[in-house]
XYZ file of C-alpha atoms in Angstrom:
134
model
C -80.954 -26.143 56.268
C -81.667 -29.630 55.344
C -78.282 -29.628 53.341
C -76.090 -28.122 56.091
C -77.839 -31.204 58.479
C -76.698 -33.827 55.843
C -73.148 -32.538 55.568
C -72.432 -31.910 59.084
C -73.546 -35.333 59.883
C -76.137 -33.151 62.398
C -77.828 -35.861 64.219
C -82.051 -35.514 64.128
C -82.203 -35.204 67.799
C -79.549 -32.241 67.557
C -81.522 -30.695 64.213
C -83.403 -28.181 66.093
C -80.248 -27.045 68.602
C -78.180 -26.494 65.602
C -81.190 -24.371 63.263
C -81.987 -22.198 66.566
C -78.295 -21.299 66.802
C -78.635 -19.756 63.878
C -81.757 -17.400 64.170
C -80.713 -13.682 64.825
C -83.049 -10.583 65.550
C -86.789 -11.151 66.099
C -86.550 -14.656 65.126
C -84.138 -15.152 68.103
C -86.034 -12.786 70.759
C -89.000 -15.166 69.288
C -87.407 -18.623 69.810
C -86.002 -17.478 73.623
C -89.735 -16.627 74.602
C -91.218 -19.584 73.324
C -87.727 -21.872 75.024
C -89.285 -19.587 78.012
C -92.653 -20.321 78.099
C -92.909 -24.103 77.084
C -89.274 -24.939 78.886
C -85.893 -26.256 77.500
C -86.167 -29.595 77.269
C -89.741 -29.408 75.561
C -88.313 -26.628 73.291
C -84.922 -28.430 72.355
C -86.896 -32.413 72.513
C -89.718 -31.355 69.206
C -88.611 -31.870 66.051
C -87.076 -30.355 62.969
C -90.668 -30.665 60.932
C -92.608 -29.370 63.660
C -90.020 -26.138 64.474
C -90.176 -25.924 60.656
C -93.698 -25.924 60.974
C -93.982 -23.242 64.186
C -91.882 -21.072 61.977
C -93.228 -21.157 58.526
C -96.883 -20.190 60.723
C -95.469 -17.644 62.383
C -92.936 -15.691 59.587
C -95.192 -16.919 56.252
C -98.672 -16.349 57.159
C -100.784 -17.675 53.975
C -101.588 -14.719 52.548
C -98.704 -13.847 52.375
C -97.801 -17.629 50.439
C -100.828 -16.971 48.390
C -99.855 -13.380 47.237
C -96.112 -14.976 46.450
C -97.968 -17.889 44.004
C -100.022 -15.423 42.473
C -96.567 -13.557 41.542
C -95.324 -16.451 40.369
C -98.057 -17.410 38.369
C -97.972 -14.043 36.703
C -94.454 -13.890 36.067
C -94.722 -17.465 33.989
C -97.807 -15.594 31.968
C -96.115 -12.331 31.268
C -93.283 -15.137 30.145
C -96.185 -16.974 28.027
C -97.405 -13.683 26.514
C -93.990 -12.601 25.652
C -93.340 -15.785 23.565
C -97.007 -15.621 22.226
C -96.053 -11.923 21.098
C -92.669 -12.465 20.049
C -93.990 -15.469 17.183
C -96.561 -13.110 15.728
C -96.492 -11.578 12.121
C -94.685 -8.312 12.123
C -97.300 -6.476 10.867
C -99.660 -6.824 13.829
C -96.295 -7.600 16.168
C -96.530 -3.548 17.099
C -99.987 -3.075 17.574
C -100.076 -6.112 20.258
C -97.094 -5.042 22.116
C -98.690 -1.245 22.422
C -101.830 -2.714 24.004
C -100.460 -3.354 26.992
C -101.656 -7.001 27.509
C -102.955 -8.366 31.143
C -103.123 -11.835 30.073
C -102.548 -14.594 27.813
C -106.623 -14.575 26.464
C -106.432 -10.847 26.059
C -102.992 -11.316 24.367
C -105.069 -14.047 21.871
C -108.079 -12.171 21.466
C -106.246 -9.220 20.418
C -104.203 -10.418 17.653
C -107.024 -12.217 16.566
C -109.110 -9.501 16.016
C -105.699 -7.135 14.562
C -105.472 -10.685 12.138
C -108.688 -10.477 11.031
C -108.836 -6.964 10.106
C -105.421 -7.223 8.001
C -107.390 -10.438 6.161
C -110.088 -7.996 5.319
C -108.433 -5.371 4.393
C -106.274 -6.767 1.993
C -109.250 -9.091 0.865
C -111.119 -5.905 0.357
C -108.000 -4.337 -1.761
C -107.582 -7.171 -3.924
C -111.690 -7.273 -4.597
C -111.399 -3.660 -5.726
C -107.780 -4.321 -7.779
C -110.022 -6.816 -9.922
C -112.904 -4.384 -10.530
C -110.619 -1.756 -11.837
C -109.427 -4.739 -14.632
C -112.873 -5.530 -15.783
């Protein structure tokens, strides 16, 4: 809205006019009653931050914010994970993808552990290789 201000040179004492022009269905029926109960000129004479304000409180309560970061934050750690994944050694690449990963620790933890065995395994193999020579 800011941008549609700046380009139609919308003065700051017209800001809030011009944004409640544009509100349609319960955000209108909302704006009328509260132009109804605190009167026009009070209604029309606050400003853009404070309408911004009455309107983020009412539409975006913070749960609602908080469940919308929490999203975010696990969209940018399945991204993480998926990189993490993506780099490892393709013969523990499957067996990390098929566990289903919830995070980036249980993504490292896991092919830590998958590493390890492979290291032992063939550690074990080439111990038992040399004792057949000898």
């Amino acid at each position: 809205m800011e941008f549609v201000f700046h380009i139609s040179n919308c003065a700051a004492k017209n800001q809030v006019k011009f944004a409640t022009c544009t509100l349609h269905s319960v955000a209108l029926t909302w704006w009328n009653t509260h132009v109804q109960t605190v009167g026009h000129e009070a209604a029309y004479g606050m400003s853009w931050k404070t309408l911004m304000k009455m309107m983020t409180d009412k539409y975006c309560p913070q749960n609602e914010i908080r469940k919308l970061e929490i999203e975010i934050w696990e969209l940018k750690e399945a991204d993480k994970i998926e990189k993490y994944v993506g780099g490892l050694p393709d013969m523990i690449h499957g067996s990390v993808v098929a566990s289903k990963l919830k995070n980036m620790q249980e993504a490292i933890e896991i092919a830590t552990e998958l590493m390890d065995k492979k290291v032992h395994t063939f550690a074990e193999r080439e111990t038992a290789s040399k004792r057949k020579f000898e």
